[in-house]
Short mmCIF file of C-alpha atoms in Angstrom, two decimals:
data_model
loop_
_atom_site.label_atom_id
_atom_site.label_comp_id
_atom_site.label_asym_id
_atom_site.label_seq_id
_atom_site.Cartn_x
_atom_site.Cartn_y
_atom_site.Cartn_z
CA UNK A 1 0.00 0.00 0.00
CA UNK A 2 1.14 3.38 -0.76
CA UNK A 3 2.22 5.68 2.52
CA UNK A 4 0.39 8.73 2.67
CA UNK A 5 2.43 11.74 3.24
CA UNK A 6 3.02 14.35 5.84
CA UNK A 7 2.07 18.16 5.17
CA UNK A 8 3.36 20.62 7.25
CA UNK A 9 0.39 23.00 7.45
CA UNK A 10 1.71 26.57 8.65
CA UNK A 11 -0.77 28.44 10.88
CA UNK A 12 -1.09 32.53 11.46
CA UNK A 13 1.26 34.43 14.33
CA UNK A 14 -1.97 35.83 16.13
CA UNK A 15 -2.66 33.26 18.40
CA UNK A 16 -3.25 34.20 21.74
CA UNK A 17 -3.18 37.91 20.74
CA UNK A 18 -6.85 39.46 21.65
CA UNK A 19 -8.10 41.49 18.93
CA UNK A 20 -5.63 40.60 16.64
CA UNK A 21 -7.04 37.88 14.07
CA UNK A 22 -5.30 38.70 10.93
CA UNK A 23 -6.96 37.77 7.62
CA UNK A 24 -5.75 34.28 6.69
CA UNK A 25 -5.95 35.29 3.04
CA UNK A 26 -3.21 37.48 3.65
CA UNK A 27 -0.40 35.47 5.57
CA UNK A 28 -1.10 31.87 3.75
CA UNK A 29 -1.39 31.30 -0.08
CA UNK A 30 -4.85 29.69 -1.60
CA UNK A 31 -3.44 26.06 -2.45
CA UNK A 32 -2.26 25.74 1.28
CA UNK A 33 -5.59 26.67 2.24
CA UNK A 34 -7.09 23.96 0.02
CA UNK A 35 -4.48 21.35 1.06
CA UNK A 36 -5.42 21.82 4.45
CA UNK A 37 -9.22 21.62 3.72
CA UNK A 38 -9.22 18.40 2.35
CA UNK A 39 -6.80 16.98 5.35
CA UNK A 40 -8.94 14.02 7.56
CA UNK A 41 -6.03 13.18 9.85
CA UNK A 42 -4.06 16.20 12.39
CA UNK A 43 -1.21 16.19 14.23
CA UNK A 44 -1.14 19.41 16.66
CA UNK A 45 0.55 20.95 19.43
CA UNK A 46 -2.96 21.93 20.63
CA UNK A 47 -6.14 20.71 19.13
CA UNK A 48 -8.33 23.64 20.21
CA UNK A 49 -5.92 25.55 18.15
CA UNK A 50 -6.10 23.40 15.26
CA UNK A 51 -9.69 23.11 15.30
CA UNK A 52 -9.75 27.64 15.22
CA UNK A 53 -7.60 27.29 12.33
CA UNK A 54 -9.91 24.84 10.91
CA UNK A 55 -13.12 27.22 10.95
CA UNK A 56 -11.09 29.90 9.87
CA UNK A 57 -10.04 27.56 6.89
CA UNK A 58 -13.62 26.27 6.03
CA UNK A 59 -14.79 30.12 5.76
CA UNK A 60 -12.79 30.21 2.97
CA UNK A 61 -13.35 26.80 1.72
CA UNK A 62 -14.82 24.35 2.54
CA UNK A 63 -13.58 21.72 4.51
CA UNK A 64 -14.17 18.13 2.79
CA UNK A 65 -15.67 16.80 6.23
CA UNK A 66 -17.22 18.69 9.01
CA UNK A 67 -14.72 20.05 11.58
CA UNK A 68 -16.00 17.46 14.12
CA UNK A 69 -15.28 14.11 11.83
CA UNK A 70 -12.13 14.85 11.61
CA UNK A 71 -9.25 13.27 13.48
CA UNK A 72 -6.71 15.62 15.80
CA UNK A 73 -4.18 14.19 18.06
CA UNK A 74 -2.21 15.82 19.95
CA UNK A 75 1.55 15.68 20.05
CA UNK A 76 2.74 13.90 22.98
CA UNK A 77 3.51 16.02 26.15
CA UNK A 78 6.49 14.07 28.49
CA UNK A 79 4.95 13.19 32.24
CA UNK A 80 5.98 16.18 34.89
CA UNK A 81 7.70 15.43 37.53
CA UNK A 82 9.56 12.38 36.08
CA UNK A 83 11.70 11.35 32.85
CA UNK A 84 9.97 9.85 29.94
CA UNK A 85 10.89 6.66 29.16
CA UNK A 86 12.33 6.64 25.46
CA UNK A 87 10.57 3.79 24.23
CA UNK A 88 6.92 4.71 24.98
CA UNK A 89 7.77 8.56 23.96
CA UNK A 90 9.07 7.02 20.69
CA UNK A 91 5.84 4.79 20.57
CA UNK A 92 3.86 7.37 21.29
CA UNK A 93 5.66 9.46 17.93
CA UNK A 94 5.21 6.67 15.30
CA UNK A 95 1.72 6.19 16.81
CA UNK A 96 1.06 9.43 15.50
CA UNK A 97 1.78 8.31 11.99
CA UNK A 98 -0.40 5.29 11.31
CA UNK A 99 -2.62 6.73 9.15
CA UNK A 100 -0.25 7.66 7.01
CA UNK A 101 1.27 4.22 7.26
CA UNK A 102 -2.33 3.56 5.94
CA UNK A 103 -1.95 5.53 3.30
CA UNK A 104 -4.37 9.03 4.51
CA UNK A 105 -2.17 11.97 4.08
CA UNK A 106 -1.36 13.83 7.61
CA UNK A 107 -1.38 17.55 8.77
CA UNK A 108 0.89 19.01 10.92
CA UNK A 109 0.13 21.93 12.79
CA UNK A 110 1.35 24.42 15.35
CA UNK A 111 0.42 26.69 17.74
CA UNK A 112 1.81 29.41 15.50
CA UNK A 113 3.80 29.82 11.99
CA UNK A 114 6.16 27.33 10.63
CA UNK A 115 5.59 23.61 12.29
CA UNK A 116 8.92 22.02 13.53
CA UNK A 117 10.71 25.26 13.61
CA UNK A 118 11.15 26.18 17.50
CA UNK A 119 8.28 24.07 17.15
CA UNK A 120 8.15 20.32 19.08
CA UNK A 121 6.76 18.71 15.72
CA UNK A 122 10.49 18.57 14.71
CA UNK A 123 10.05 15.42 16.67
CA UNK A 124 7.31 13.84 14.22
CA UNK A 125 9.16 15.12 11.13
CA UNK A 126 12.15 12.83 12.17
CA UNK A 127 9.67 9.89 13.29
CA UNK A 128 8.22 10.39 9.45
CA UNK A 129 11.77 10.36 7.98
CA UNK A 130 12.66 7.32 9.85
CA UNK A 131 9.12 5.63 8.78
CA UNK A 132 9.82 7.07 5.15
CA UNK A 133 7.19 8.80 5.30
CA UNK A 134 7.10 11.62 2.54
CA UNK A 135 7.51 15.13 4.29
CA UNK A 136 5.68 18.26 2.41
CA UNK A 137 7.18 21.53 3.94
CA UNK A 138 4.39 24.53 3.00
CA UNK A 139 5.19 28.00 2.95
CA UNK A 140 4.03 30.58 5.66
CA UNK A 141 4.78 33.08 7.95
CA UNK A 142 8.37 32.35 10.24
CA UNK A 143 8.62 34.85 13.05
CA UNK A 144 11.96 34.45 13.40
CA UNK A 145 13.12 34.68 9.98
CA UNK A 146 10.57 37.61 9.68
CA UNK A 147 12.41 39.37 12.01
CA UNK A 148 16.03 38.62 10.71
CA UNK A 149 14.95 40.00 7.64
CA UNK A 150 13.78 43.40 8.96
CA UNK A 151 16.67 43.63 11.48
CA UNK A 152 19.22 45.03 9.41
CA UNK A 153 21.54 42.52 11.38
CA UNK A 154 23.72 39.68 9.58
CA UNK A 155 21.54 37.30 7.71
CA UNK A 156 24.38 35.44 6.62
CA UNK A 157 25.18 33.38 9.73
CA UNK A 158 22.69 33.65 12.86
CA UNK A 159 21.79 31.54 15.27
CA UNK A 160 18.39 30.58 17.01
CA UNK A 161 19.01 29.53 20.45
CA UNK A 162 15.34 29.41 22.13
CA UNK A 163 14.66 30.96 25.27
CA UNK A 164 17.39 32.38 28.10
CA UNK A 165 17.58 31.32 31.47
CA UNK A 166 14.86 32.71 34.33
CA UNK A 167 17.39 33.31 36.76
CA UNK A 168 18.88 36.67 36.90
CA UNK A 169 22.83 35.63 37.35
CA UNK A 170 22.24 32.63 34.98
CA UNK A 171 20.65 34.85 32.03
CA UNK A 172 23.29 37.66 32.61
CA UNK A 173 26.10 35.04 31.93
CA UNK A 174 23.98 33.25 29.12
CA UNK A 175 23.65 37.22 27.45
CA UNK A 176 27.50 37.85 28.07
CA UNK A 177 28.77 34.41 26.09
CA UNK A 178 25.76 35.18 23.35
CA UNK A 179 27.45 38.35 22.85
CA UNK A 180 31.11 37.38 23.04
CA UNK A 181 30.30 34.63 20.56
CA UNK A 182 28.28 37.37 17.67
CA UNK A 183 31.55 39.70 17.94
CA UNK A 184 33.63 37.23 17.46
CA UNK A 185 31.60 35.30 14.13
CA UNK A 186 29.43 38.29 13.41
CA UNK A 187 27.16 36.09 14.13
CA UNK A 188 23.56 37.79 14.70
CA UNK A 189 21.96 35.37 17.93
CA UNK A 190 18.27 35.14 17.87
CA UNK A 191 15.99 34.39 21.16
CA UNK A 192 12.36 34.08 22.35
CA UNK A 193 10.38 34.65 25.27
CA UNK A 194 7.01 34.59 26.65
CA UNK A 195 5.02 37.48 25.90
CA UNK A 196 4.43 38.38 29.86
CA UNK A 197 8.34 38.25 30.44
CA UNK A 198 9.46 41.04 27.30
CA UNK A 199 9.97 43.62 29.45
CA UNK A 200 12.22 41.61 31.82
CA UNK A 201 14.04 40.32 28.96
CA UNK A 202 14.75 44.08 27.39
CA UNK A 203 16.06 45.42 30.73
CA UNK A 204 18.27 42.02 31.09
CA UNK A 205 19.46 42.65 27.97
CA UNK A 206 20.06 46.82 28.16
CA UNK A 207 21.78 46.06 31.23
CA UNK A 208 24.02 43.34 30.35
CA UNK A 209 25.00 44.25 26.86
CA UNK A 210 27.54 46.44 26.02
CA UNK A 211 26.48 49.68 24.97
CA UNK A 212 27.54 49.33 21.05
CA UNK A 213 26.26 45.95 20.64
CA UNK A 214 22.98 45.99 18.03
CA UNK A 215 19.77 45.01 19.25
CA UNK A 216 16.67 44.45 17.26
CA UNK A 217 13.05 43.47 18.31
CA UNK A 218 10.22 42.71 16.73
CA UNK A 219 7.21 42.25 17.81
CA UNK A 220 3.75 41.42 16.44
CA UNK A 221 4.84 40.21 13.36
CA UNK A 222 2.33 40.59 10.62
CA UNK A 223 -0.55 42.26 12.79
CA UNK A 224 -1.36 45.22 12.31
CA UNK A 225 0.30 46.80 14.91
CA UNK A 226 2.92 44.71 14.38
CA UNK A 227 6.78 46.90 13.99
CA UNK A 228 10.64 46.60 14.43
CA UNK A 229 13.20 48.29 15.66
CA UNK A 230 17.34 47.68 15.23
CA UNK A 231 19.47 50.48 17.18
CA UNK A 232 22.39 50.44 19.43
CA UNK A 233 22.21 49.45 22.71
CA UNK A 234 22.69 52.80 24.11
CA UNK A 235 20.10 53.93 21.94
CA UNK A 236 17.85 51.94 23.25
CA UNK A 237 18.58 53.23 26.52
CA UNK A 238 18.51 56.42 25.89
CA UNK A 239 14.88 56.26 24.76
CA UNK A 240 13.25 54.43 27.31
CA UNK A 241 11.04 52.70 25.06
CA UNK A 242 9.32 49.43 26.52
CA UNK A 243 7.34 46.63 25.09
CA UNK A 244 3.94 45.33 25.27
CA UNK A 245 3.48 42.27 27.91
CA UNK A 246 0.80 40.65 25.81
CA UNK A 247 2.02 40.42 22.08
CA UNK A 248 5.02 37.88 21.18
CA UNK A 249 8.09 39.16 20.09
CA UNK A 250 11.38 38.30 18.46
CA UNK A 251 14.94 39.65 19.79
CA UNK A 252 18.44 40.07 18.20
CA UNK A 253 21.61 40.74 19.07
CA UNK A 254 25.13 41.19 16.81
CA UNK A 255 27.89 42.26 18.54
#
């Protein structure tokens, strides 16, 4: 029997932002749209997501079975509190993939943007590649490629490396080898946080950097009040500008 195939379905950047829906016309093209309308089986970080993407896909067209026929499972969480074993997490992965073992194409879909980038369906992608399953990438919105773009900074070698530490002394070391290591590649470094924690990330930053380095954020990428900003940062000092609690946003550093 023939393996179905595994299409990673981007999703829109305003999740989670109130008031913010963008037009999905606008951030995905028509035939990924389509592809994802005629999709049975899910994989998701979060099915309530999923299923709001869903609606907002079948008010464009049509979905080829109602929303509630269709199959979303979630992408396995490890237990708190303990260490997962490796086989059952791995069973738990493939398990995922049967139907396209049985030949029913899969969707893959994310809480927001590109799936598998900073994104835990990397996992899946490398169960499919091991099962030989047929991976379709789809284009869509990437905040952190979004905001490399519109940073001014060095898009010819950067560096994603997720969110910093909580802890004050821990972050403030993490920021000072981030930095050393950009001065001495050129190498712009690109980080995350949760929306409620931007302004404690800014002031980490403004006070551990030093005052030349570049720093650009961006935040509410492709809303409407979405903007960026690249200065020095002593400029950034100097202007006492601060940042939204509620709205995610993307930050960059070249030394």
């Amino acid at each position: 029997m023939k393996k179905g195939r595994l299409y990673l379905i981007p999703n829109t950047l305003d999740f989670g932002v109130e008031g913010a829906a963008v037009d999905l016309q606008q951030v995905l093209p028509l035939h990924i749209i389509q592809t994802a309308a005629r999709l049975e089986y899910w994989a998701a970080e979060n099915a309530k997501t999923t299923r709001s993407f869903l609606k907002r896909v079948d008010a464009l067209v049509p979905l080829a079975q109602p929303l509630q026929s269709l199959h979303i499972t979630e992408l396995p969480r490890a237990p708190k509190g303990r260490t997962a074993d490796a086989a059952s997490q791995n069973q738990a992965w493939n398990a995922l993939l049967a139907p396209a073992l049985a030949g029913h194409d899969i969707g893959l879909n994310s809480e927001a943007g590109l799936p598998a980038v900073a994104d835990p369906g990397a996992l899946l992608v490398a169960a499919a590649h091991e099962a030989e399953i047929e991976v379709i990438p789809l284009s869509g919105p990437s905040a952190l490629l979004m905001a490399l773009s519109a940073s001014g900074l060095n898009g010819q070698s950067f560096a994603f490396v997720g969110y910093l530490p909580v802890e004050a002394p821990v972050r403030a070391a993490r920021i000072r080898e981030l930095e050393a290591l950009s001065a001495r590649q050129q190498q712009t470094q690109l980080m995350i946080e949760t929306p409620y924690r931007n302004s404690a990330l800014l002031q980490a930053l403004l006070s551990t950097l030093k005052s030349h380095t570049r720093l650009s954020i961006s935040c509410g990428l492709s809303l409407e009040q979405g903007w960026t900003r690249s200065a020095t940062v002593e400029q950034w000092r100097s202007s006492g500008e601060s940042l939204p609690d509620k709205i995610p946003a993307v930050f960059a550093l070249l030394g």
